[in-house]
Coordinates of C-alpha atoms in Angstrom, one line a residue:
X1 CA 140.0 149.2 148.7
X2 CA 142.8 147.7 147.0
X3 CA 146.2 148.4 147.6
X4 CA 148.7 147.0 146.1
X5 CA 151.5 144.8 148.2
X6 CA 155.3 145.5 148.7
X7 CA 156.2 143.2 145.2
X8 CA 155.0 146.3 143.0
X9 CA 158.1 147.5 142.0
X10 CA 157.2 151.8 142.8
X11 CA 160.7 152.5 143.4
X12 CA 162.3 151.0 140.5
X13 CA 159.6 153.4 138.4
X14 CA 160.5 156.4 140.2
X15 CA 164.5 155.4 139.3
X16 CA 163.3 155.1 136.0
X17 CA 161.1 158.0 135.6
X18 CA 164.3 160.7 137.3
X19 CA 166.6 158.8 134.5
X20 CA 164.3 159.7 131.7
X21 CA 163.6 163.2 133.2
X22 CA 167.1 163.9 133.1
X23 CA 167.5 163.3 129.6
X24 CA 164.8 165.9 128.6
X25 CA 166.2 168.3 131.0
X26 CA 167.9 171.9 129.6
X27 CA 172.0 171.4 130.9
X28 CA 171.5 174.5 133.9
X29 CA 168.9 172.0 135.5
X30 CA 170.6 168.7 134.8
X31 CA 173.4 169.3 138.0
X32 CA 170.6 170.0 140.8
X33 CA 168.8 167.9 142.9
X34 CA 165.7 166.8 141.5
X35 CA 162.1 166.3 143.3
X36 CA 158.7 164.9 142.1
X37 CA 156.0 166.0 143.9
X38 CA 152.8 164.5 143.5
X39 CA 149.3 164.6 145.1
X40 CA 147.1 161.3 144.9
X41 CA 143.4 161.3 144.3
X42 CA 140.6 161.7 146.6
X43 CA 137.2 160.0 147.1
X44 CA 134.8 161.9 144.7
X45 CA 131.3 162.5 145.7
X46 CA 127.8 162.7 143.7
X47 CA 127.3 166.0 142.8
X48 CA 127.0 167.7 145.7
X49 CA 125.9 165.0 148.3
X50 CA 127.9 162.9 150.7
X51 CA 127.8 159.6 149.1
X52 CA 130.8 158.0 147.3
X53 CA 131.6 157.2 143.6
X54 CA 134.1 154.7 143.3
X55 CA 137.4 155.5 143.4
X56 CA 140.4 154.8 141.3
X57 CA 144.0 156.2 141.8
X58 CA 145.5 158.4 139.4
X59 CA 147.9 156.2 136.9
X60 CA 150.9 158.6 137.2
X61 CA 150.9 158.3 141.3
X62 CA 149.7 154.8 141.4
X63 CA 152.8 154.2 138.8
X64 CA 155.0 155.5 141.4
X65 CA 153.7 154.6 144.6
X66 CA 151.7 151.3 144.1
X67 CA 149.4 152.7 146.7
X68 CA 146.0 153.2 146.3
X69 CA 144.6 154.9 149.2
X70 CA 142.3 158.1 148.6
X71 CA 144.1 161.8 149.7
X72 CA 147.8 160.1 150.1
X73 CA 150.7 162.7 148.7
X74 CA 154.4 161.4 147.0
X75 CA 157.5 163.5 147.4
X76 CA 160.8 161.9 145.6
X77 CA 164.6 163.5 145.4
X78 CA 167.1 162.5 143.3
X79 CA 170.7 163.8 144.1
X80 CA 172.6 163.2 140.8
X81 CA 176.0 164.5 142.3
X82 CA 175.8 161.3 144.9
X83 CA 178.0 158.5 143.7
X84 CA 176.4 156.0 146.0
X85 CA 172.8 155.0 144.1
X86 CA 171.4 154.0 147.8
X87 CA 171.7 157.6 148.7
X88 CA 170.7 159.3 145.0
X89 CA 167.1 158.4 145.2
X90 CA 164.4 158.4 148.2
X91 CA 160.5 158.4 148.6
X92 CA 158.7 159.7 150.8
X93 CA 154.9 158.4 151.1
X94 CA 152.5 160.8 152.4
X95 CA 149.0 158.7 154.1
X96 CA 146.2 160.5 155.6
X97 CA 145.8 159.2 159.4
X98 CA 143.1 157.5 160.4
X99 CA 139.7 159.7 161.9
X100 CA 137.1 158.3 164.2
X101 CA 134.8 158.7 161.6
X102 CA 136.7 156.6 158.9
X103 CA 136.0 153.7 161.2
X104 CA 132.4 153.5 161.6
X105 CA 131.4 155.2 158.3
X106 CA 134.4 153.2 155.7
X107 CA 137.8 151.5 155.5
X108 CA 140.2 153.1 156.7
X109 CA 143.4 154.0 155.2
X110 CA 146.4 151.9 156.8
X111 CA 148.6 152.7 159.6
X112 CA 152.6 154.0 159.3
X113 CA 153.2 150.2 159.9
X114 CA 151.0 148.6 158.0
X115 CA 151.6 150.9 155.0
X116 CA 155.5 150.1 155.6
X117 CA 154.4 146.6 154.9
X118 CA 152.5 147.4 152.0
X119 CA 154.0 149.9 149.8
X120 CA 157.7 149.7 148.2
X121 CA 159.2 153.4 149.5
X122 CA 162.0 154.6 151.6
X123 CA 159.9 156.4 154.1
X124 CA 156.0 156.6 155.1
X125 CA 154.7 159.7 157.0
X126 CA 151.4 161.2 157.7
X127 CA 149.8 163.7 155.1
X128 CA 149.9 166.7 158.3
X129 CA 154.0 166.4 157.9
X130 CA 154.3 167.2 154.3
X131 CA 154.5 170.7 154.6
X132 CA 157.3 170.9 157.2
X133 CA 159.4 168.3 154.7
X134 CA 159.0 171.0 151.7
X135 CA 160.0 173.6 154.4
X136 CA 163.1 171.3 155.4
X137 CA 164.0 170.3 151.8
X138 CA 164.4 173.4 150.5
X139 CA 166.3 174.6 153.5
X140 CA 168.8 171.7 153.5
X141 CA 168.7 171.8 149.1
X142 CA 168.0 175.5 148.0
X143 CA 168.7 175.3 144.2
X144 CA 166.4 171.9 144.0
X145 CA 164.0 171.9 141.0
X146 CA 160.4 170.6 142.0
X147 CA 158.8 168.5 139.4
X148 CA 155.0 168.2 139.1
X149 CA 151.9 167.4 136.6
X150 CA 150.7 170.1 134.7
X151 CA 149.2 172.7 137.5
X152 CA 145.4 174.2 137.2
X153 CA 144.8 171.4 135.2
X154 CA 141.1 169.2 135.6
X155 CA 143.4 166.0 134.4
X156 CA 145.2 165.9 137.4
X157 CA 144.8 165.7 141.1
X158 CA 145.2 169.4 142.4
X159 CA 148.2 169.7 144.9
X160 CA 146.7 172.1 147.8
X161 CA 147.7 175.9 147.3
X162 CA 149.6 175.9 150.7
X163 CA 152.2 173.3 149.2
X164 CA 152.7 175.1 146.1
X165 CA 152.8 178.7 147.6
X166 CA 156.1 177.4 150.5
X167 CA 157.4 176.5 147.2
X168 CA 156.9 179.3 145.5
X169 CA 158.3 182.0 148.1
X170 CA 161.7 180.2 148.2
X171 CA 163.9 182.2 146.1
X172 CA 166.5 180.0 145.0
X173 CA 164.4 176.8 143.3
X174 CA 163.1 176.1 140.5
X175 CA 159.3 174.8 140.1
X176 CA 158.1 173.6 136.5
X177 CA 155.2 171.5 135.1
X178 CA 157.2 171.4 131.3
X179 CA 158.9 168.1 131.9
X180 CA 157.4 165.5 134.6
X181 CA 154.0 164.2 132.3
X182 CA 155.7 163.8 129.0
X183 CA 158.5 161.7 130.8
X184 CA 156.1 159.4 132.8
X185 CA 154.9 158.6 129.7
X186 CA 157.9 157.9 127.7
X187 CA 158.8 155.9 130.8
X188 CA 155.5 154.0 131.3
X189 CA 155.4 152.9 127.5
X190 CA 158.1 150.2 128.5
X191 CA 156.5 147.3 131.1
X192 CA 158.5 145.8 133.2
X193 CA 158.0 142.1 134.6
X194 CA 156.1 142.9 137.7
X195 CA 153.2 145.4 135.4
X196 CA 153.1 142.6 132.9
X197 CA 152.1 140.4 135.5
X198 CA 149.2 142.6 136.3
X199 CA 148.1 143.0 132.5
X200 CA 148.2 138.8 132.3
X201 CA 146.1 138.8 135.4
X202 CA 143.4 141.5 133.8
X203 CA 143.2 139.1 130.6
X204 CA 142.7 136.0 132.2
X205 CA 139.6 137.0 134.1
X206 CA 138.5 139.1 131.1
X207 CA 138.5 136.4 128.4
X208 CA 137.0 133.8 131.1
X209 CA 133.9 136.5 131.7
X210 CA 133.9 136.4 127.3
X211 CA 133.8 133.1 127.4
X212 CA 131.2 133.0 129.9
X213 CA 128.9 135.0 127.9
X214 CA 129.5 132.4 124.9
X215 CA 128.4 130.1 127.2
X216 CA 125.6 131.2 128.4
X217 CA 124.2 131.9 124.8
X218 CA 125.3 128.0 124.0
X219 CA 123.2 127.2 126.6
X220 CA 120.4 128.7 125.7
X221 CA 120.7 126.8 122.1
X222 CA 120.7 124.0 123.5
X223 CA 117.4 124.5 125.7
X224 CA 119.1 124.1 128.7
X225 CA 118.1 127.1 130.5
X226 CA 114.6 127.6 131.9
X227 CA 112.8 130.5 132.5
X228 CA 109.4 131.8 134.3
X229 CA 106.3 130.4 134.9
X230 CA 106.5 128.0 131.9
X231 CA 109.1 126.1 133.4
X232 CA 107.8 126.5 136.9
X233 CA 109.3 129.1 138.1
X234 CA 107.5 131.5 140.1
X235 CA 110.5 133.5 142.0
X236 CA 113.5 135.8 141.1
X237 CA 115.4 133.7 138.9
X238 CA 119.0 133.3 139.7
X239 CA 122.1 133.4 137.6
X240 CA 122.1 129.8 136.0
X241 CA 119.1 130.9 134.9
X242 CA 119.6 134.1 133.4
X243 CA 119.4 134.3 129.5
X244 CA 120.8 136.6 127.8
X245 CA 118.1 138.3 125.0
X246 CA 119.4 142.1 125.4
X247 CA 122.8 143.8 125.4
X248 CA 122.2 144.9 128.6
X249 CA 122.4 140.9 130.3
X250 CA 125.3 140.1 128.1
X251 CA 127.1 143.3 130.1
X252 CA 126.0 142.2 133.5
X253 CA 127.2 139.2 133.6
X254 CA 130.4 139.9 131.8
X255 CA 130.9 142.2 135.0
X256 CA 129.6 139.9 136.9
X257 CA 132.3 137.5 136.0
X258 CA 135.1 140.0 136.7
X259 CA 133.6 140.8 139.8
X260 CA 133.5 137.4 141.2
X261 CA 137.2 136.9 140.6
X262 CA 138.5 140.0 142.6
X263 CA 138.2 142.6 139.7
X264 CA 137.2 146.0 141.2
X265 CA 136.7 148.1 138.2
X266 CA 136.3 147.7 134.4
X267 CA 139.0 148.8 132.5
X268 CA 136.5 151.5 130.6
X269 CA 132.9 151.3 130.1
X270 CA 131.6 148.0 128.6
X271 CA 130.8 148.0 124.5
X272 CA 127.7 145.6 124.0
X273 CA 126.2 146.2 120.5
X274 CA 124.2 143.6 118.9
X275 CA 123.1 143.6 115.1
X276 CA 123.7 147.0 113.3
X277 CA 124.6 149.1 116.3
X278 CA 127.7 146.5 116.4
X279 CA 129.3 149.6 113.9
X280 CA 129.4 152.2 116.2
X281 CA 132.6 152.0 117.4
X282 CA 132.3 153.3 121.1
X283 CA 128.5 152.0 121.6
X284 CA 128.2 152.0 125.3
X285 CA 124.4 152.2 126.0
X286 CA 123.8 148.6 125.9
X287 CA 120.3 149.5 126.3
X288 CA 118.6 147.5 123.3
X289 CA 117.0 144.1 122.6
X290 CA 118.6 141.7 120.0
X291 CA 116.7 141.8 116.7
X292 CA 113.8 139.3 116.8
X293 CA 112.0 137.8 113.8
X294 CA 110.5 137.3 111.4
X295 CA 106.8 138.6 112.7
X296 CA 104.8 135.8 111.5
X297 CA 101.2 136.7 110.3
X298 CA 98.3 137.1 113.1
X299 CA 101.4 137.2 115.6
X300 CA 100.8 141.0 116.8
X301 CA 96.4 140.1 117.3
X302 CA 96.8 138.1 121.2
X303 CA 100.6 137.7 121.2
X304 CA 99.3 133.7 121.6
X305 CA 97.5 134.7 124.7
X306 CA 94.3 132.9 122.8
X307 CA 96.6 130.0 121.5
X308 CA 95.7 126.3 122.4
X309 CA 98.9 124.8 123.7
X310 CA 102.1 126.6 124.6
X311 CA 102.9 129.8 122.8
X312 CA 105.1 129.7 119.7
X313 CA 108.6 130.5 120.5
X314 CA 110.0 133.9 119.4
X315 CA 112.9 133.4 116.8
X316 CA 116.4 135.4 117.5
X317 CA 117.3 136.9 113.8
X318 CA 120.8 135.7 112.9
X319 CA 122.8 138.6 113.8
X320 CA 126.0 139.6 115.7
X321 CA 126.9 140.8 119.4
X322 CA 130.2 142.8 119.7
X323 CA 131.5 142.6 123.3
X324 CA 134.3 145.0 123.4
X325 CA 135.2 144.9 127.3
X326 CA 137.7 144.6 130.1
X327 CA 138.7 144.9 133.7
X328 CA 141.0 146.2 135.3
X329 CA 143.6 144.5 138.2
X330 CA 145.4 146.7 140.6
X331 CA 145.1 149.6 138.0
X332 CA 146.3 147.8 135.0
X333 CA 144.2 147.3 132.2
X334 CA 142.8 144.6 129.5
X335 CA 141.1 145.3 126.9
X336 CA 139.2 142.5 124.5
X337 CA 137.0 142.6 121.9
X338 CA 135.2 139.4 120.9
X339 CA 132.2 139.2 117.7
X340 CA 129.7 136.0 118.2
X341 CA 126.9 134.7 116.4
X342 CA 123.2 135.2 117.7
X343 CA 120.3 133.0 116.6
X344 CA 120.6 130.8 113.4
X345 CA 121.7 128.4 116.1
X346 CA 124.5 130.0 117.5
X347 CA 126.5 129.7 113.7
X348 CA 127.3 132.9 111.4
X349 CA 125.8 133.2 108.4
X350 CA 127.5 132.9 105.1
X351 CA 127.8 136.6 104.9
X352 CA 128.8 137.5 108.7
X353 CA 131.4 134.4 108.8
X354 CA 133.2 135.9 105.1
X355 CA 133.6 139.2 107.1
X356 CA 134.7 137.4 110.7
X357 CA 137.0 135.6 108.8
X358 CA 138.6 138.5 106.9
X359 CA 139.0 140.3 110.0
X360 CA 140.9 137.5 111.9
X361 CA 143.1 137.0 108.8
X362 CA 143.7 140.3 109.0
X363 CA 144.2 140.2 112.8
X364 CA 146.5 137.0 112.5
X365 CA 148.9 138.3 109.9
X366 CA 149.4 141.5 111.9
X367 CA 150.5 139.2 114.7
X368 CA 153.0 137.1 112.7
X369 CA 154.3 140.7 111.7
X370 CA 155.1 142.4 115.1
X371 CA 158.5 142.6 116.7
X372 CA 160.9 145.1 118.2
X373 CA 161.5 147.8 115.2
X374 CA 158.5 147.4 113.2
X375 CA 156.9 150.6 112.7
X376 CA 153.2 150.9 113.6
X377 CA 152.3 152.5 110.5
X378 CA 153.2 149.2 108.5
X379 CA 150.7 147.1 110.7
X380 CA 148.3 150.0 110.2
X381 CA 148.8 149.8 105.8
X382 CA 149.1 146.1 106.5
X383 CA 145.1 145.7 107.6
X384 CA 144.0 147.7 104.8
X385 CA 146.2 145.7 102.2
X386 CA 144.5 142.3 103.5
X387 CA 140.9 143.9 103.5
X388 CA 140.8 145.2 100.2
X389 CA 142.2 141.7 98.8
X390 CA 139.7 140.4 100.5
X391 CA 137.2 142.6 99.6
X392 CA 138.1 142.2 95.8
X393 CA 137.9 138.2 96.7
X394 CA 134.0 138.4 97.5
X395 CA 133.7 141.0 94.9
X396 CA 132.4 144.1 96.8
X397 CA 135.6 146.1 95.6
X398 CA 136.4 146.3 92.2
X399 CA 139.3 147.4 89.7
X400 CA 143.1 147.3 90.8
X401 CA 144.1 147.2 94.3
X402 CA 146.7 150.1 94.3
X403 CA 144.0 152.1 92.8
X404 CA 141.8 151.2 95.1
X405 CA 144.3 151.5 98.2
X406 CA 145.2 155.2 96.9
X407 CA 141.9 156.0 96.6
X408 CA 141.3 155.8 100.7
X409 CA 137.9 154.3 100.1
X410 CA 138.8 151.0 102.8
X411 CA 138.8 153.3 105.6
X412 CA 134.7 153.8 104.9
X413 CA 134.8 150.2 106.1
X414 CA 138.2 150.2 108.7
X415 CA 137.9 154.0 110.1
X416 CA 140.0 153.2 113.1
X417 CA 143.5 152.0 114.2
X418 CA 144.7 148.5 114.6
X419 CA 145.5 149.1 118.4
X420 CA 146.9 151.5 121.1
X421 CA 149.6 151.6 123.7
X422 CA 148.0 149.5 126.9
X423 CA 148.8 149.5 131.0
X424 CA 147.2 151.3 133.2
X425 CA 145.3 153.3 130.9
X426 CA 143.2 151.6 128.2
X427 CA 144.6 154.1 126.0
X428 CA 148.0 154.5 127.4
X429 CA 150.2 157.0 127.3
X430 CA 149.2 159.3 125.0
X431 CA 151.6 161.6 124.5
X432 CA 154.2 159.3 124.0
X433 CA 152.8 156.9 121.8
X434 CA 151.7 159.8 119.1
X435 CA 154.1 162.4 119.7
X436 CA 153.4 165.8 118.5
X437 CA 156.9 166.0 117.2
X438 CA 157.9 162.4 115.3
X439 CA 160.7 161.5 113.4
X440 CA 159.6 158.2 113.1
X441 CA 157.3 158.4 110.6
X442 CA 157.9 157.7 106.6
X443 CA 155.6 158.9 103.9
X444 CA 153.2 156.2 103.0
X445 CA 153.2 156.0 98.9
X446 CA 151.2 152.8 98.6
X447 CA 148.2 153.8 101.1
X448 CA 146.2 156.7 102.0
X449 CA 146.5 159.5 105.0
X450 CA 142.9 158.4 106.1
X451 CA 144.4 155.6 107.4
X452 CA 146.4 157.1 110.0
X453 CA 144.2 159.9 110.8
X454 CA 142.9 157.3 114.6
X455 CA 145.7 155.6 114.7
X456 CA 146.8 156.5 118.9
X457 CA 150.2 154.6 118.4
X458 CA 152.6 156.0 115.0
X459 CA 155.9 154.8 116.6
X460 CA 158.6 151.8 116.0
X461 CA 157.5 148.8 118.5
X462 CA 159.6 147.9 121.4
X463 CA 160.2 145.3 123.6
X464 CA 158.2 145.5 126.6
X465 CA 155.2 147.7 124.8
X466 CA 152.1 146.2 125.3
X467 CA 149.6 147.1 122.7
X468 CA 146.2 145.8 121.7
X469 CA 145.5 144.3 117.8
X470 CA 141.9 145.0 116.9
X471 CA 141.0 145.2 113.4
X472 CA 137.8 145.8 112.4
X473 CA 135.5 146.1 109.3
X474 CA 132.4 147.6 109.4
X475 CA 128.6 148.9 107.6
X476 CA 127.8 151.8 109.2
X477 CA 125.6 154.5 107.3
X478 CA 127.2 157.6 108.1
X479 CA 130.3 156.4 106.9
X480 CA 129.3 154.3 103.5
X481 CA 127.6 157.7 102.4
X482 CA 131.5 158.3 101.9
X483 CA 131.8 155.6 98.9
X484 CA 128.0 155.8 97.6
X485 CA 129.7 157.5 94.3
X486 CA 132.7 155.1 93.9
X487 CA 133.5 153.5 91.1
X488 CA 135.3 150.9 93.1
X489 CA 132.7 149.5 95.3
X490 CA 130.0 146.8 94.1
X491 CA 127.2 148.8 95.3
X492 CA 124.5 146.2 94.8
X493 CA 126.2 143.1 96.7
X494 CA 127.0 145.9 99.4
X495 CA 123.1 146.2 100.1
X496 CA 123.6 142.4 101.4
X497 CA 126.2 143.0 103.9
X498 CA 124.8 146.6 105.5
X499 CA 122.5 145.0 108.0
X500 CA 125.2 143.2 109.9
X501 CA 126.9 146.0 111.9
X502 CA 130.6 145.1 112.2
X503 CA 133.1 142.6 113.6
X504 CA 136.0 143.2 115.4
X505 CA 138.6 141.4 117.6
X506 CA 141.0 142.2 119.6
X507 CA 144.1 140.8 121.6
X508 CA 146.4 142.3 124.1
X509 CA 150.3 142.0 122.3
X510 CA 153.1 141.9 124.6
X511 CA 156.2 142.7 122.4
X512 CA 159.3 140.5 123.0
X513 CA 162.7 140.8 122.4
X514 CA 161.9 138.8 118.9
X515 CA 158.4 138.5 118.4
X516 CA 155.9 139.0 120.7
X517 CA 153.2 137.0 122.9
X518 CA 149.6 136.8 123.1
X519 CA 148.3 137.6 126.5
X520 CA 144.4 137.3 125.9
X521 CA 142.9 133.5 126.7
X522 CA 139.8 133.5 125.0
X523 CA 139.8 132.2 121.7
X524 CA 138.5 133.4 118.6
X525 CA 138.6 130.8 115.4
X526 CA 135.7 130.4 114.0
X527 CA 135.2 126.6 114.5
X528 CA 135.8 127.0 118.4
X529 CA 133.3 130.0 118.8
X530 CA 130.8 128.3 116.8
X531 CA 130.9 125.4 118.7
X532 CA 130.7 127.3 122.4
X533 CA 127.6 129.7 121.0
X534 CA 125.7 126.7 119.6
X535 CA 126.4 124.8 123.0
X536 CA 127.9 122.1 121.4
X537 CA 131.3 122.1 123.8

């Protein structure tokens, strides 16, 4: 298992996480000791059978604990009233001790000393002595308030009934659920040095495994990769060998990749969607060949089993693979999407490269735009500005472009948001970053309400946010049925552009104090990925 060593900064989150608890706090509660009480995950199990899934802490405890061992418990108090900060604020970690079992069948979890090595808290106990410290809190503070994540809930670890009910029977408390989430969040939108660290290291091994899979599709251009009995090979073949001719080997050794630098998990499940399935937005069965042709004639009579000579070579159609796909390191999250050419040599076609290239202008001059203040809305109207310009450019939209803007028909084409919050959660923070109840927002007179309607950040960026920029433009059917009776849309050149599926790319922003900086490696201009996917760097 991973756990995370002593320079993760837990304490400094909990500090952070009572000061912004405070804030939301009703005056009666604000003078009285606070306490967080958390429980960690545990090892989850296959159905009903003893063997393991992989595990993953819960963000929220991970956030303030750094520690990722399976069954551990947190307990923090905060004494407002103590005018000496090394005395407001403790945390207590709670470990499960080692059984005989753990050591033949698993890993165990570490000892007191070696956790005291590992994890940044005040104190380290066994999981057996948290209910005595509830039992001596409350004596020694009766009016504390107890802090935890919503109860009952199947979003959260469930803190064992016995904790809750010694909490419960003391009189003189106060236990609520009302405030603790919604402040993590508002707490965990800002990264500090130490999580930005872990979100560079996540995007350096994820845009290496991207540019891996370029590679190994350049390769294949270029001949250099041979396969099977043809080229003498009458074993397993091994990775150098590999090609990759379905979605399902472009995932596998983008995982692969991760996984050989230290990754333990992918940051969600991998989107690998070649050709037309590239405009479903959340593809994740990666289950399908690319698109092979044309059949030539007499090809489907002996499949050149009856040929003199060697078999012709099947031809790759010129399409495009949408790899939309991420690790994560020590619970922090990347999240990249890259679009590359298939067959016609590793090169675009005239149509796919307009569309690329749209999308990375409109990508690119949402980057120049962010710093601390902009409002996410504006990059949001921003991307559909540049795409129906661009669309009037190669003639698929016509008439004026406020008309056309008003009229909402671009988000047939751009259905989603430009980006989200990122951390630990690919979608991060949710409640924060689209809060039910927002000031922040103006009315939009120039665009359209569709374009807000998946948009999972609406709030003024800040430095130290983290968010991803992934416009996109897409042919999907279900959506174009939308615009089949527009007046604005060139139906007949559309017919040309709806077997392409979609493009999309995507970068992880960190916002600075007056711009902000690209954390994703791999590159995505067109003259650089055409070179890579035709093998010619």
């Amino acid at each position: 298992m991973h756990m995370s060593g002593s320079s993760y900064c837990a304490k400094a989150h909990v500090q952070r996480t009572f000061e912004q608890l405070m804030n939301m706090l009703p005056s009666q509660l604000k003078e009285k000791p606070q306490v967080i009480l958390l429980a960690g995950g545990r090892t989850p199990f296959r159905n009903d059978t003893d063997r393991e899934l992989p595990f993953r802490q819960e963000s929220n405890f991970y956030y303030l604990s750094g520690c990722s061992v399976p069954g551990s418990f947190l307990l923090a108090l905060y004494q407002p009233e103590h005018m000496n900060a090394s005395t407001r604020l403790s945390v207590k970690l709670f470990i499960p001790e080692i059984e005989a079992a753990d050591l033949m069948w698993s890993v165990p979890p570490p000892t007191i000393e070696e956790a005291k090595q590992l994890f940044d808290v005040t104190d380290i106990a066994y999981s057996s002595e948290l209910q005595s410290t509830i039992e001596l809190l409350l004596q020694s503070h009766p009016e504390v308030v107890f802090h935890t994540l919503p109860r009952n809930s199947p979003l959260f670890p469930t803190l064992p009934e016995e904790y809750m009910a010694t909490i419960v029977l003391s009189e003189t408390h106060t236990a609520t659920d009302a405030y603790l989430l919604s402040s993590l969040h508002k707490t965990r939108l800002i990264k500090d040095e130490n999580e930005v660290t872990m979100l560079r290291r996540a995007n350096d091994i994820s845009s290496r495994a991207h540019e891996t899979v370029m590679r190994v599709l350049g390769n294949a251009v270029q001949g250099k990769i041979l396969q099977g009995k043809g080229a003498g090979i009458d074993r397993p073949l091994l990775p150098g060998e590999w090609l990759i001719e379905k979605e399902a080997e472009a995932e596998a050794i983008f995982v692969a990749s991760c996984r050989r630098e230290g990754a333990v998990h992918q940051a969600y499940l991998p989107i690998v969607a070649a050709s037309r399935r590239a405009a479903t937005l959340h593809y994740c069965c990666n289950d399908r060949e690319f698109t092979w042709g044309p059949v030539k004639p007499h090809d489907h009579l002996n499949h050149g089993a009856l040929a003199h000579g060697p078999a012709p070579e099947r031809q790759l159609e010129p399409q495009v693979l949408l790899i939309d796909a991420g690790c994560e390191w020590d619970c922090y999250s990347a999240d990249i999407t890259r679009t590359m050419p298939i067959g016609n040599g590793g090169k675009f076609t005239e149509k796919s490269k307009q569309i690329y290239s749209l999308v990375l202008e409109m990508q690119q001059k949402s980057m120049k735009t962010l710093r601390p203040g902009v409002h996410w809305d504006t990059i949001q109207l921003l991307c559909h500005q540049i795409l129906v310009e661009g669309f009037l450019d190669l003639g698929l939209f016509k008439g004026s472009k406020d008309e056309i803007l008003r009229s909402g028909i671009s988000s047939a084409f751009f259905p989603h948001g430009v980006g989200h919050s990122l951390g630990m959660d690919v979608h991060d923070v949710p409640s924060a970053s689209r809060p039910i109840n927002n000031t922040t927002i103006s009315q939009d007179k120039v665009g359209h309400p569709s374009f807000y309607t998946y948009l999972r950040l609406r709030l003024p960026l800040a430095e130290g946010m983290v968010v991803t920029v992934e416009p996109g433009i897409y042919f999907h059917e279900h959506l174009l049925k939308a615009v089949e009776e527009s007046e604005y849309v060139n139906h007949n050149l559309l017919e040309e552009y709806r077997n392409m599926g979609g493009v999309r790319i995507e970068d992880d922003i960190l916002i600075t104090s007056d711009g902000c900086e690209n954390l994703t490696k791999v590159r995505s201009d067109v003259e650089w990925l055409e070179s890579v996917c035709s093998g010619e760097i």
